[in-house]
Amino acid sequence: MMDNVRIDGVTPSRRNNEKRLNKNRWRGYSRKPDPDMFESKCKSCLQLDIIPKPKPDIFVNYRDSYHGDNYNLKDFFVAYSLEEDDTLSPKYFIYPPTFLAKDDYYFTRASCNVLLHFYDEKSGSQVLWNPTTGGYKILPKPFVEPHPRITSVPYSMGLWSDHRFEDYKVLNLVSSHLKVERGLSHKSYHIDLYSLKLNSWKRIPCPDFNCRDGYSAACVAGVFYCIASLKRTDVIFVFDFSTETISTLPLPLPPPDNLCDYYYYFLEYKGLLSALACWDYKDTRVPLKYELLIMSDGSWTKESVFHTRGGIQTPLWFSQDGKLLYFVSVTNELVMFDRAIGELKHLGIEWASAHMRIKPMMIPFFESFVQLN
């Protein structure tokens, strides 16, 4: 098995099968303007200054169920370069250290700059890996629960670089259950925060919160966000990595009515937190709607509204200038919406994973030689 070796191009199991891709394309899914997806800009949209930055490579995460003749659920990553026409060109693919597959670690979607985070549910062990150097670090266990009836499980995870102290910090938002009489249990939340520089954990209580959606959580500009309830009111739970403090933000939209429902995707947009509210109407004849809202100076501003009748599924990443929005489609392919011309482009990149736990992710990646030990 290859271990931390870069192989040029795309792994053979992921090469495009043009016949199958053509067969699975949905109506209007091509390089031509798509009549079923368009964007309406809002008058109140923010005018944001963009500081030019070098283009990152993009890591796309996969998990194969078969490698050779062995069933081992092996994570791997394909690195793509962003071309001048904003398409993605494969550069190489790379497998993490072999022991991560043998011990049933999986990629948690927590990443920062060059470091990727892995977790083993059975043992509770956590690992940071640097694909540039091949170095990895097995983190010490956070804490041993003092009470035998307490069960603690990480609910969501985050990773960020604290440049002031030349440190990387790993966040575990942990759900703890205390079993009491008659089979009932009491649930509470806390943060376990790891410092790479100190090689130690600290615990930060947050007992008043009931976190609701770990998958929608995001780290943007050194801050962790997720949806939670506080005193029966839905809010955005906010943790600042630099100050190690907890606060809240209001949700962008009021509660939905009985005719529809919506859920949020949090993404970075031009260096700010954005929320894509996906409206799911009970009437299937009504097109899906995504509202893009931007958080600036403590308040939400509606930027635009996207409409589509289907085909796209999950928003993944905004380009650094905010002009491009990448999605995974219902046929498990990466697609790109060019907001300037209203064009949906098929990128010819298949994402399909062999394991339902693995969710699609596009990871901006800069080479770095940060040492983990």
GROMACS .gro file of C-alpha atoms in nm:
model
  373
    1MET     CA    1   0.000   0.000   0.000
    2MET     CA    2   0.130   0.348  -0.086
    3ASP     CA    3   0.202   0.557   0.221
    4ASN     CA    4   0.233   0.936   0.191
    5VAL     CA    5   0.363   0.903  -0.167
    6ARG     CA    6   0.248   1.153  -0.428
    7ILE     CA    7   0.138   0.997  -0.757
    8ASP     CA    8   0.100   1.233  -1.053
    9GLY     CA    9  -0.245   1.254  -1.213
   10VAL     CA   10  -0.566   1.103  -1.080
   11THR     CA   11  -0.592   0.764  -0.915
   12PRO     CA   12  -0.723   0.507  -1.171
   13SER     CA   13  -1.042   0.442  -0.974
   14ARG     CA   14  -1.133   0.811  -1.020
   15ARG     CA   15  -1.058   0.867  -1.389
   16ASN     CA   16  -1.352   1.011  -1.577
   17ASN     CA   17  -1.574   0.766  -1.760
   18GLU     CA   18  -1.723   1.000  -2.018
   19LYS     CA   19  -1.997   0.763  -2.130
   20ARG     CA   20  -2.125   0.713  -1.777
   21LEU     CA   21  -2.103   1.084  -1.697
   22ASN     CA   22  -2.298   1.172  -2.010
   23LYS     CA   23  -2.563   0.915  -1.926
   24ASN     CA   24  -2.614   1.056  -1.579
   25ARG     CA   25  -2.627   1.424  -1.671
   26TRP     CA   26  -2.943   1.604  -1.578
   27ARG     CA   27  -3.131   1.844  -1.803
   28GLY     CA   28  -2.942   2.168  -1.870
   29TYR     CA   29  -2.624   2.030  -1.717
   30SER     CA   30  -2.353   2.152  -1.953
   31ARG     CA   31  -2.123   2.444  -2.025
   32LYS     CA   32  -2.411   2.636  -2.182
   33PRO     CA   33  -2.613   2.881  -1.970
   34ASP     CA   34  -2.850   2.679  -1.754
   35PRO     CA   35  -3.210   2.806  -1.759
   36ASP     CA   36  -3.284   2.616  -1.437
   37MET     CA   37  -3.025   2.798  -1.227
   38PHE     CA   38  -2.996   3.173  -1.200
   39GLU     CA   39  -2.904   3.435  -0.942
   40SER     CA   40  -3.084   3.754  -0.844
   41LYS     CA   41  -2.859   4.017  -0.682
   42CYS     CA   42  -2.999   4.219  -0.391
   43LYS     CA   43  -2.979   4.598  -0.372
   44SER     CA   44  -2.841   4.578  -0.020
   45CYS     CA   45  -2.539   4.363  -0.111
   46LEU     CA   46  -2.208   4.456   0.054
   47GLN     CA   47  -1.923   4.620  -0.135
   48LEU     CA   48  -1.620   4.428  -0.011
   49ASP     CA   49  -1.258   4.504  -0.096
   50ILE     CA   50  -1.066   4.193  -0.196
   51ILE     CA   51  -0.694   4.171  -0.122
   52PRO     CA   52  -0.531   3.964  -0.399
   53LYS     CA   53  -0.398   3.632  -0.272
   54PRO     CA   54  -0.213   3.347  -0.441
   55LYS     CA   55  -0.441   3.072  -0.563
   56PRO     CA   56  -0.436   2.764  -0.343
   57ASP     CA   57  -0.436   2.408  -0.463
   58ILE     CA   58  -0.760   2.228  -0.387
   59PHE     CA   59  -0.772   1.897  -0.203
   60VAL     CA   60  -1.080   1.681  -0.262
   61ASN     CA   61  -1.136   1.402  -0.011
   62TYR     CA   62  -1.231   1.047  -0.110
   63ARG     CA   63  -1.267   0.711   0.058
   64ASP     CA   64  -1.232   0.383  -0.128
   65SER     CA   65  -1.384   0.063   0.008
   66TYR     CA   66  -1.139  -0.157  -0.182
   67HIS     CA   67  -0.765  -0.120  -0.219
   68GLY     CA   68  -0.610  -0.419  -0.390
   69ASP     CA   69  -0.784  -0.726  -0.254
   70ASN     CA   70  -0.843  -0.589   0.095
   71TYR     CA   71  -1.149  -0.422   0.240
   72ASN     CA   72  -1.009  -0.137   0.445
   73LEU     CA   73  -1.200   0.191   0.388
   74LYS     CA   74  -0.891   0.393   0.296
   75ASP     CA   75  -0.902   0.773   0.287
   76PHE     CA   76  -0.709   0.951   0.015
   77PHE     CA   77  -0.692   1.298  -0.137
   78VAL     CA   78  -0.659   1.433  -0.490
   79ALA     CA   79  -0.484   1.768  -0.533
   80TYR     CA   80  -0.613   1.995  -0.810
   81SER     CA   81  -0.470   2.323  -0.936
   82LEU     CA   82  -0.701   2.617  -1.012
   83GLU     CA   83  -0.652   2.705  -1.378
   84GLU     CA   84  -0.688   3.050  -1.537
   85ASP     CA   85  -1.036   2.956  -1.665
   86ASP     CA   86  -1.126   2.852  -1.307
   87THR     CA   87  -1.151   2.484  -1.389
   88LEU     CA   88  -0.966   2.223  -1.183
   89SER     CA   89  -0.671   2.028  -1.322
   90PRO     CA   90  -0.547   1.716  -1.137
   91LYS     CA   91  -0.189   1.731  -1.007
   92TYR     CA   92  -0.143   1.426  -0.787
   93PHE     CA   93  -0.315   1.199  -0.536
   94ILE     CA   94  -0.185   1.097  -0.196
   95TYR     CA   95  -0.272   0.846   0.076
   96PRO     CA   96  -0.226   0.927   0.447
   97PRO     CA   97  -0.004   0.706   0.667
   98THR     CA   98  -0.108   0.341   0.654
   99PHE     CA   99  -0.192   0.304   1.023
  100LEU     CA  100  -0.480   0.552   0.986
  101ALA     CA  101  -0.668   0.297   0.772
  102LYS     CA  102  -0.572  -0.004   0.983
  103ASP     CA  103  -0.695   0.160   1.303
  104ASP     CA  104  -1.018   0.290   1.145
  105TYR     CA  105  -0.938   0.661   1.154
  106TYR     CA  106  -1.139   0.888   0.926
  107PHE     CA  107  -1.092   1.245   0.803
  108THR     CA  108  -1.313   1.470   1.017
  109ARG     CA  109  -1.330   1.759   0.763
  110ALA     CA  110  -1.126   1.974   1.006
  111SER     CA  111  -0.833   2.135   0.825
  112CYS     CA  112  -0.623   2.450   0.829
  113ASN     CA  113  -0.364   2.560   0.572
  114VAL     CA  114  -0.180   2.232   0.533
  115LEU     CA  115  -0.282   2.022   0.835
  116LEU     CA  116  -0.561   1.762   0.822
  117HIS     CA  117  -0.735   1.607   1.124
  118PHE     CA  118  -0.831   1.240   1.169
  119TYR     CA  119  -1.032   1.065   1.440
  120ASP     CA  120  -1.084   0.704   1.551
  121GLU     CA  121  -1.428   0.659   1.710
  122LYS     CA  122  -1.340   0.328   1.878
  123SER     CA  123  -1.030   0.445   2.064
  124GLY     CA  124  -1.100   0.818   2.074
  125SER     CA  125  -0.753   0.880   1.929
  126GLN     CA  126  -0.687   1.189   1.714
  127VAL     CA  127  -0.411   1.257   1.461
  128LEU     CA  128  -0.281   1.562   1.273
  129TRP     CA  129  -0.115   1.496   0.936
  130ASN     CA  130   0.092   1.724   0.710
  131PRO     CA  131   0.073   1.595   0.349
  132THR     CA  132   0.367   1.817   0.246
  133THR     CA  133   0.619   1.666   0.484
  134GLY     CA  134   0.445   1.336   0.553
  135GLY     CA  135   0.477   1.406   0.923
  136TYR     CA  136   0.198   1.321   1.165
  137LYS     CA  137   0.127   1.355   1.535
  138ILE     CA  138  -0.093   1.135   1.753
  139LEU     CA  139  -0.254   1.373   2.000
  140PRO     CA  140  -0.276   1.292   2.370
  141LYS     CA  141  -0.622   1.190   2.491
  142PRO     CA  142  -0.825   1.495   2.603
  143PHE     CA  143  -0.963   1.394   2.943
  144VAL     CA  144  -1.073   1.088   3.139
  145GLU     CA  145  -1.431   1.132   3.254
  146PRO     CA  146  -1.447   1.116   3.636
  147HIS     CA  147  -1.787   0.947   3.650
  148PRO     CA  148  -1.841   0.595   3.504
  149ARG     CA  149  -2.194   0.689   3.392
  150ILE     CA  150  -2.073   0.981   3.178
  151THR     CA  151  -2.031   0.913   2.806
  152SER     CA  152  -1.865   1.185   2.599
  153VAL     CA  153  -1.864   1.196   2.218
  154PRO     CA  154  -1.717   1.468   1.993
  155TYR     CA  155  -2.009   1.636   1.819
  156SER     CA  156  -1.812   1.855   1.580
  157MET     CA  157  -1.446   1.939   1.525
  158GLY     CA  158  -1.244   2.235   1.405
  159LEU     CA  159  -0.881   2.331   1.342
  160TRP     CA  160  -0.716   2.672   1.319
  161SER     CA  161  -0.375   2.840   1.316
  162ASP     CA  162  -0.309   3.103   1.583
  163HIS     CA  163  -0.040   3.317   1.417
  164ARG     CA  164   0.014   3.537   1.722
  165PHE     CA  165   0.154   3.247   1.922
  166GLU     CA  166   0.272   3.033   1.627
  167ASP     CA  167   0.032   2.762   1.736
  168TYR     CA  168  -0.229   2.527   1.588
  169LYS     CA  169  -0.542   2.456   1.789
  170VAL     CA  170  -0.782   2.161   1.759
  171LEU     CA  171  -1.140   2.208   1.879
  172ASN     CA  172  -1.365   1.925   1.992
  173LEU     CA  173  -1.723   2.031   2.060
  174VAL     CA  174  -1.822   1.745   2.290
  175SER     CA  175  -2.163   1.609   2.384
  176SER     CA  176  -2.168   1.446   2.730
  177HIS     CA  177  -2.445   1.217   2.851
  178LEU     CA  178  -2.491   1.139   3.220
  179LYS     CA  179  -2.708   0.832   3.275
  180VAL     CA  180  -2.945   0.878   3.565
  181GLU     CA  181  -3.228   0.672   3.709
  182ARG     CA  182  -3.489   0.489   3.498
  183GLY     CA  183  -3.282   0.500   3.182
  184LEU     CA  184  -3.299   0.877   3.148
  185SER     CA  185  -2.994   1.086   3.069
  186HIS     CA  186  -2.880   1.444   3.107
  187LYS     CA  187  -2.694   1.597   2.811
  188SER     CA  188  -2.453   1.888   2.819
  189TYR     CA  189  -2.182   2.031   2.595
  190HIS     CA  190  -1.827   2.151   2.643
  191ILE     CA  191  -1.522   2.233   2.433
  192ASP     CA  192  -1.197   2.040   2.455
  193LEU     CA  193  -0.927   2.262   2.303
  194TYR     CA  194  -0.583   2.127   2.210
  195SER     CA  195  -0.269   2.340   2.166
  196LEU     CA  196   0.001   2.192   1.941
  197LYS     CA  197   0.259   2.427   2.093
  198LEU     CA  198   0.180   2.316   2.449
  199ASN     CA  199   0.083   1.960   2.351
  200SER     CA  200  -0.203   1.971   2.599
  201TRP     CA  201  -0.580   2.011   2.624
  202LYS     CA  202  -0.800   2.249   2.819
  203ARG     CA  203  -1.173   2.220   2.887
  204ILE     CA  204  -1.413   2.509   2.832
  205PRO     CA  205  -1.769   2.453   2.963
  206CYS     CA  206  -2.070   2.567   2.761
  207PRO     CA  207  -2.357   2.411   2.963
  208ASP     CA  208  -2.629   2.653   2.851
  209PHE     CA  209  -2.612   2.549   2.485
  210ASN     CA  210  -2.779   2.261   2.304
  211CYS     CA  211  -2.594   2.218   1.975
  212ARG     CA  212  -2.819   2.109   1.690
  213ASP     CA  213  -2.630   2.060   1.365
  214GLY     CA  214  -2.267   1.954   1.375
  215TYR     CA  215  -2.242   1.899   1.001
  216SER     CA  216  -2.319   2.264   0.921
  217ALA     CA  217  -2.035   2.382   1.147
  218ALA     CA  218  -1.754   2.584   0.990
  219CYS     CA  219  -1.428   2.756   1.081
  220VAL     CA  220  -1.391   3.098   0.917
  221ALA     CA  221  -1.108   3.344   0.986
  222GLY     CA  222  -1.020   3.191   1.321
  223VAL     CA  223  -1.375   3.148   1.447
  224PHE     CA  224  -1.585   2.830   1.484
  225TYR     CA  225  -1.958   2.850   1.409
  226CYS     CA  226  -2.245   2.603   1.448
  227ILE     CA  227  -2.621   2.614   1.504
  228ALA     CA  228  -2.735   2.574   1.865
  229SER     CA  229  -3.020   2.650   2.103
  230LEU     CA  230  -2.982   2.887   2.396
  231LYS     CA  231  -3.277   2.915   2.636
  232ARG     CA  232  -3.504   2.764   2.367
  233THR     CA  233  -3.394   3.021   2.110
  234ASP     CA  234  -3.203   2.911   1.799
  235VAL     CA  235  -2.872   3.095   1.763
  236ILE     CA  236  -2.530   3.053   1.607
  237PHE     CA  237  -2.277   2.927   1.860
  238VAL     CA  238  -1.949   3.119   1.817
  239PHE     CA  239  -1.604   3.025   1.950
  240ASP     CA  240  -1.306   3.254   1.885
  241PHE     CA  241  -0.982   3.053   1.868
  242SER     CA  242  -0.758   3.353   1.946
  243THR     CA  243  -0.939   3.474   2.259
  244GLU     CA  244  -1.084   3.131   2.349
  245THR     CA  245  -1.420   3.291   2.425
  246ILE     CA  246  -1.779   3.189   2.349
  247SER     CA  247  -2.049   3.420   2.213
  248THR     CA  248  -2.357   3.402   1.990
  249LEU     CA  249  -2.489   3.547   1.666
  250PRO     CA  250  -2.852   3.558   1.551
  251LEU     CA  251  -2.961   3.325   1.275
  252PRO     CA  252  -2.989   3.504   0.939
  253LEU     CA  253  -3.359   3.431   0.884
  254PRO     CA  254  -3.674   3.400   1.099
  255PRO     CA  255  -3.819   3.053   1.163
  256PRO     CA  256  -3.983   2.897   0.853
  257ASP     CA  257  -4.357   2.856   0.814
  258ASN     CA  258  -4.551   2.535   0.757
  259LEU     CA  259  -4.523   2.555   0.377
  260CYS     CA  260  -4.147   2.516   0.362
  261ASP     CA  261  -3.835   2.442   0.560
  262TYR     CA  262  -3.474   2.546   0.522
  263TYR     CA  263  -3.131   2.452   0.646
  264TYR     CA  264  -2.799   2.634   0.646
  265TYR     CA  265  -2.460   2.582   0.492
  266PHE     CA  266  -2.187   2.802   0.641
  267LEU     CA  267  -1.902   2.896   0.405
  268GLU     CA  268  -1.625   3.154   0.392
  269TYR     CA  269  -1.708   3.437   0.149
  270LYS     CA  270  -1.437   3.697   0.078
  271GLY     CA  271  -1.293   3.642   0.425
  272LEU     CA  272  -1.631   3.671   0.600
  273LEU     CA  273  -1.886   3.423   0.733
  274SER     CA  274  -2.165   3.350   0.486
  275ALA     CA  275  -2.479   3.142   0.524
  276LEU     CA  276  -2.647   2.972   0.231
  277ALA     CA  277  -3.006   2.908   0.340
  278CYS     CA  278  -3.147   2.626   0.127
  279TRP     CA  279  -3.527   2.643   0.105
  280ASP     CA  280  -3.698   2.307   0.073
  281TYR     CA  281  -4.059   2.360  -0.033
  282LYS     CA  282  -4.318   2.092   0.034
  283ASP     CA  283  -4.465   2.168  -0.308
  284THR     CA  284  -4.224   1.989  -0.545
  285ARG     CA  285  -4.330   2.216  -0.834
  286VAL     CA  286  -4.157   2.511  -0.667
  287PRO     CA  287  -3.785   2.548  -0.753
  288LEU     CA  288  -3.525   2.512  -0.482
  289LYS     CA  289  -3.396   2.843  -0.351
  290TYR     CA  290  -3.064   2.936  -0.191
  291GLU     CA  291  -3.038   3.271  -0.014
  292LEU     CA  292  -2.683   3.400   0.032
  293LEU     CA  293  -2.642   3.612   0.346
  294ILE     CA  294  -2.317   3.772   0.467
  295MET     CA  295  -2.221   3.851   0.826
  296SER     CA  296  -2.046   4.187   0.866
  297ASP     CA  297  -2.011   4.403   1.179
  298GLY     CA  298  -2.253   4.186   1.374
  299SER     CA  299  -2.544   4.191   1.128
  300TRP     CA  300  -2.660   3.990   0.828
  301THR     CA  301  -2.694   4.134   0.477
  302LYS     CA  302  -2.873   3.948   0.199
  303GLU     CA  303  -2.637   3.930  -0.100
  304SER     CA  304  -2.837   3.735  -0.357
  305VAL     CA  305  -3.083   3.453  -0.424
  306PHE     CA  306  -3.015   3.141  -0.634
  307HIS     CA  307  -3.295   2.942  -0.796
  308THR     CA  308  -3.267   2.590  -0.934
  309ARG     CA  309  -3.504   2.303  -1.018
  310GLY     CA  310  -3.257   2.037  -0.914
  311GLY     CA  311  -2.932   1.876  -1.011
  312ILE     CA  312  -2.711   2.046  -0.755
  313GLN     CA  313  -2.698   1.920  -0.401
  314THR     CA  314  -2.440   2.063  -0.161
  315PRO     CA  315  -2.252   2.396  -0.181
  316LEU     CA  316  -1.885   2.335  -0.105
  317TRP     CA  317  -1.666   2.641  -0.153
  318PHE     CA  318  -1.654   3.000  -0.279
  319SER     CA  319  -1.353   3.110  -0.480
  320GLN     CA  320  -1.141   3.371  -0.304
  321ASP     CA  321  -1.298   3.655  -0.504
  322GLY     CA  322  -1.649   3.519  -0.444
  323LYS     CA  323  -1.728   3.501  -0.817
  324LEU     CA  324  -1.745   3.121  -0.832
  325LEU     CA  325  -1.949   2.880  -0.623
  326TYR     CA  326  -1.871   2.508  -0.635
  327PHE     CA  327  -2.131   2.238  -0.566
  328VAL     CA  328  -2.151   1.861  -0.561
  329SER     CA  329  -2.430   1.743  -0.792
  330VAL     CA  330  -2.692   1.473  -0.739
  331THR     CA  331  -2.481   1.255  -0.969
  332ASN     CA  332  -2.180   1.293  -0.736
  333GLU     CA  333  -1.981   1.526  -0.959
  334LEU     CA  334  -1.825   1.864  -0.888
  335VAL     CA  335  -1.987   2.155  -1.071
  336MET     CA  336  -1.911   2.525  -1.071
  337PHE     CA  337  -2.154   2.816  -1.092
  338ASP     CA  338  -2.001   3.126  -1.251
  339ARG     CA  339  -2.195   3.407  -1.086
  340ALA     CA  340  -2.076   3.673  -1.332
  341ILE     CA  341  -2.235   3.511  -1.638
  342GLY     CA  342  -2.492   3.281  -1.479
  343GLU     CA  343  -2.329   2.969  -1.617
  344LEU     CA  344  -2.313   2.626  -1.457
  345LYS     CA  345  -2.002   2.434  -1.565
  346HIS     CA  346  -1.948   2.062  -1.556
  347LEU     CA  347  -1.591   1.997  -1.431
  348GLY     CA  348  -1.567   1.628  -1.517
  349ILE     CA  349  -1.464   1.537  -1.162
  350GLU     CA  350  -1.643   1.248  -1.000
  351TRP     CA  351  -1.669   1.264  -0.625
  352ALA     CA  352  -1.864   0.947  -0.531
  353SER     CA  353  -1.740   0.791  -0.207
  354ALA     CA  354  -1.777   0.433  -0.098
  355HIS     CA  355  -1.878   0.522   0.256
  356MET     CA  356  -2.178   0.725   0.372
  357ARG     CA  357  -1.986   0.884   0.660
  358ILE     CA  358  -1.763   1.073   0.416
  359LYS     CA  359  -1.907   1.406   0.304
  360PRO     CA  360  -1.776   1.606   0.007
  361MET     CA  361  -1.530   1.883   0.079
  362MET     CA  362  -1.303   2.115  -0.116
  363ILE     CA  363  -1.000   2.208   0.095
  364PRO     CA  364  -0.784   2.511   0.002
  365PHE     CA  365  -0.428   2.388   0.038
  366PHE     CA  366  -0.094   2.570   0.055
  367GLU     CA  367   0.233   2.380   0.082
  368SER     CA  368   0.386   2.423   0.428
  369PHE     CA  369   0.667   2.257   0.619
  370VAL     CA  370   0.521   2.305   0.967
  371GLN     CA  371   0.667   2.043   1.201
  372LEU     CA  372   0.436   1.837   1.419
  373ASN     CA  373   0.693   1.688   1.656
   0.00000   0.00000   0.00000
